[in-house]
PDB file of C-alpha atoms in Angstrom:
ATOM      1  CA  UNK M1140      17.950   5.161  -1.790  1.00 69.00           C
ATOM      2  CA  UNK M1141      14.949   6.746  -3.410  1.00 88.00           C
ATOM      3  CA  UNK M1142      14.438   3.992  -5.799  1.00 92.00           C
ATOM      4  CA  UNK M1143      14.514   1.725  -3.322  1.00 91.00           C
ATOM      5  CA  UNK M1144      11.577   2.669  -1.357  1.00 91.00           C
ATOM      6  CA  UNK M1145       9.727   3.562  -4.267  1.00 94.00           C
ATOM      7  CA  UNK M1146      10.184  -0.060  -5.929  1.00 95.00           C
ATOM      8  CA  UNK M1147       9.267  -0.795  -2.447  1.00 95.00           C
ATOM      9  CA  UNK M1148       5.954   0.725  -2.810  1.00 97.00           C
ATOM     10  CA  UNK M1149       5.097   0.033  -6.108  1.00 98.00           C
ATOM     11  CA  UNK M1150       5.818  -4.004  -5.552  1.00 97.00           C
ATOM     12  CA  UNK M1151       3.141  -3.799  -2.735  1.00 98.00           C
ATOM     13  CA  UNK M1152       0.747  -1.878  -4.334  1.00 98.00           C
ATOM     14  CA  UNK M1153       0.743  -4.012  -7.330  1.00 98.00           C
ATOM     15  CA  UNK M1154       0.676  -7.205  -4.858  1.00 98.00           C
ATOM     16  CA  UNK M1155      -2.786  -5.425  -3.079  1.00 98.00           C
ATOM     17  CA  UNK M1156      -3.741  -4.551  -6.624  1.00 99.00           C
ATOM     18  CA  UNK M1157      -3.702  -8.420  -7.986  1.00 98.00           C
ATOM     19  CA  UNK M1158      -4.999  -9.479  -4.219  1.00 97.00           C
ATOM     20  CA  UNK M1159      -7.822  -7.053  -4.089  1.00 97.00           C
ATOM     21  CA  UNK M1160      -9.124  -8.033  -7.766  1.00 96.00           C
ATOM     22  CA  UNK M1161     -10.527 -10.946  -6.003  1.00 95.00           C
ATOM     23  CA  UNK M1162     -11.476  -9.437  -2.798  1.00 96.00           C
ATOM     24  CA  UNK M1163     -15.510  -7.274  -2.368  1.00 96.00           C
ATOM     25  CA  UNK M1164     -13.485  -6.413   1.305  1.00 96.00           C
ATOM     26  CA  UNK M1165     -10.274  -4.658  -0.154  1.00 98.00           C
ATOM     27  CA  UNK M1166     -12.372  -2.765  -3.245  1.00 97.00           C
ATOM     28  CA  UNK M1167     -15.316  -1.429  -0.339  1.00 97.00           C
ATOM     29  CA  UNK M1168     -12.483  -0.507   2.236  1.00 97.00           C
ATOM     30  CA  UNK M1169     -10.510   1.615  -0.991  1.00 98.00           C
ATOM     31  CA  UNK M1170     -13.477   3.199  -1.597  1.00 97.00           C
ATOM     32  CA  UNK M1171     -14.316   4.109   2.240  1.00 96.00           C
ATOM     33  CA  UNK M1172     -11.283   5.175   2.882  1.00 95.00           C
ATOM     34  CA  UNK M1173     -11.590   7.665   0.025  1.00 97.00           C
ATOM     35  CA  UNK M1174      -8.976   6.671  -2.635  1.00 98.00           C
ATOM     36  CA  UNK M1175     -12.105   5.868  -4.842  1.00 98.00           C
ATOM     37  CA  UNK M1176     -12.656   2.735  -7.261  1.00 98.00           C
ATOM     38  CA  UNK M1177     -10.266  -0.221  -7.383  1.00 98.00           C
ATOM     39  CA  UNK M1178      -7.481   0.716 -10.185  1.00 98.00           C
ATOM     40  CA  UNK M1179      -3.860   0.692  -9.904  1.00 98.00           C
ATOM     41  CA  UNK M1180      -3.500   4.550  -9.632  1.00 98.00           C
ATOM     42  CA  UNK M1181      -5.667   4.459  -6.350  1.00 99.00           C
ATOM     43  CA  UNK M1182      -3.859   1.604  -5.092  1.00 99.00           C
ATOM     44  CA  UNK M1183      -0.512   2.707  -5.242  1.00 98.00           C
ATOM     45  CA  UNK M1184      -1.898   6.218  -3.757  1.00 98.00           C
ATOM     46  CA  UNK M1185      -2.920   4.262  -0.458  1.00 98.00           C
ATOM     47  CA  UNK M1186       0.530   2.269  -0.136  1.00 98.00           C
ATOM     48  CA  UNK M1187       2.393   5.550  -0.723  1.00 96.00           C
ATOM     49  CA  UNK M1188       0.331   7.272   1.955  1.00 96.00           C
ATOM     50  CA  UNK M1189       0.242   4.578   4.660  1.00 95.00           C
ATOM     51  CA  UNK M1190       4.219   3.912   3.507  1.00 93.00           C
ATOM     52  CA  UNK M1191       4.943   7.015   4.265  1.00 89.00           C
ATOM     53  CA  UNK M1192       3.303   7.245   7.587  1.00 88.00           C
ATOM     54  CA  UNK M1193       5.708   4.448   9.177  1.00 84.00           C
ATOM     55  CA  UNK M1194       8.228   5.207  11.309  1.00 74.00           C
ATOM     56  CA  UNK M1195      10.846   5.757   9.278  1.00 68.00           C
ATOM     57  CA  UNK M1196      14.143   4.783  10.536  1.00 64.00           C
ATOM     58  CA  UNK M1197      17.094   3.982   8.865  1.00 55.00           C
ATOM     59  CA  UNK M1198      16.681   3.489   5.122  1.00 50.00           C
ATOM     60  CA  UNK M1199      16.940   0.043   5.242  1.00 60.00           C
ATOM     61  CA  UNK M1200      14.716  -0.708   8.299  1.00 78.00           C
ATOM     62  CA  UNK M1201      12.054   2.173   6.369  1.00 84.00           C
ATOM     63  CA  UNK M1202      11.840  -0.549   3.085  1.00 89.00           C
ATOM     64  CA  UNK M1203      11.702  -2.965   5.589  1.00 88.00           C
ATOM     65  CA  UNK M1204       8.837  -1.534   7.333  1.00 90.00           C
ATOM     66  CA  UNK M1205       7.266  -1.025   3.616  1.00 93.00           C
ATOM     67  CA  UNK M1206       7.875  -4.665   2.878  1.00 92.00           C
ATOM     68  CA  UNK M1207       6.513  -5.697   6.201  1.00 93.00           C
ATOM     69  CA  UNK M1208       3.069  -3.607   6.138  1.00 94.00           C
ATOM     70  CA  UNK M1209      -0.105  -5.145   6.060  1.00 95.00           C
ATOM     71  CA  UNK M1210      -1.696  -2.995   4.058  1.00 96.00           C
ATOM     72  CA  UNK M1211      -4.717  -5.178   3.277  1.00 96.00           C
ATOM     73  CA  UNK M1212      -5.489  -5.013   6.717  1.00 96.00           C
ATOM     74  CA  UNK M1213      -4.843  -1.224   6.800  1.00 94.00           C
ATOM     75  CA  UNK M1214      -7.567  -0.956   4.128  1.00 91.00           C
ATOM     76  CA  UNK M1215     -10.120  -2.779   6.492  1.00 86.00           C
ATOM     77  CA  UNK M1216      -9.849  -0.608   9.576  1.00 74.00           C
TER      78      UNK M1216
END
């Protein structure tokens, strides 16, 4: 169950990672938010955060939800 949610995580964080590589918006929102400068580390920190912050149902609607997240958009407001 664990492993799920935490492949779950990492798959989205490394997705935002790639996206944000290419993306001045992404890399200034990281910063602003205070996870500091774009590297995978400080990624994955703000997907593990926000991830955990959803409503966290049953474990497969939770992965869902993690799957589901728009966390580029998180990083922008």
């Amino acid at each position: 169950m664990q492993l799920d949610i935490l492949k779950a995580i990492y798959a989205r964080a490394t997705d935002l990672y790639t996206r944000g590589r290419g993306d001045d918006g992404l890399r200034v929102g990281l910063r602003m938010q205070g996870y500091g400068d774009w590297n995978l580390d400080n990624v994955y920190a703000f997907v593990y955060e926000r991830s955990v912050e959803l409503e966290a149902g049953q474990h497969g609607t939770f992965v869902g939800g993690i799957k589901q997240a728009d966390f580029a958009m998180m990083l922008n407001s």
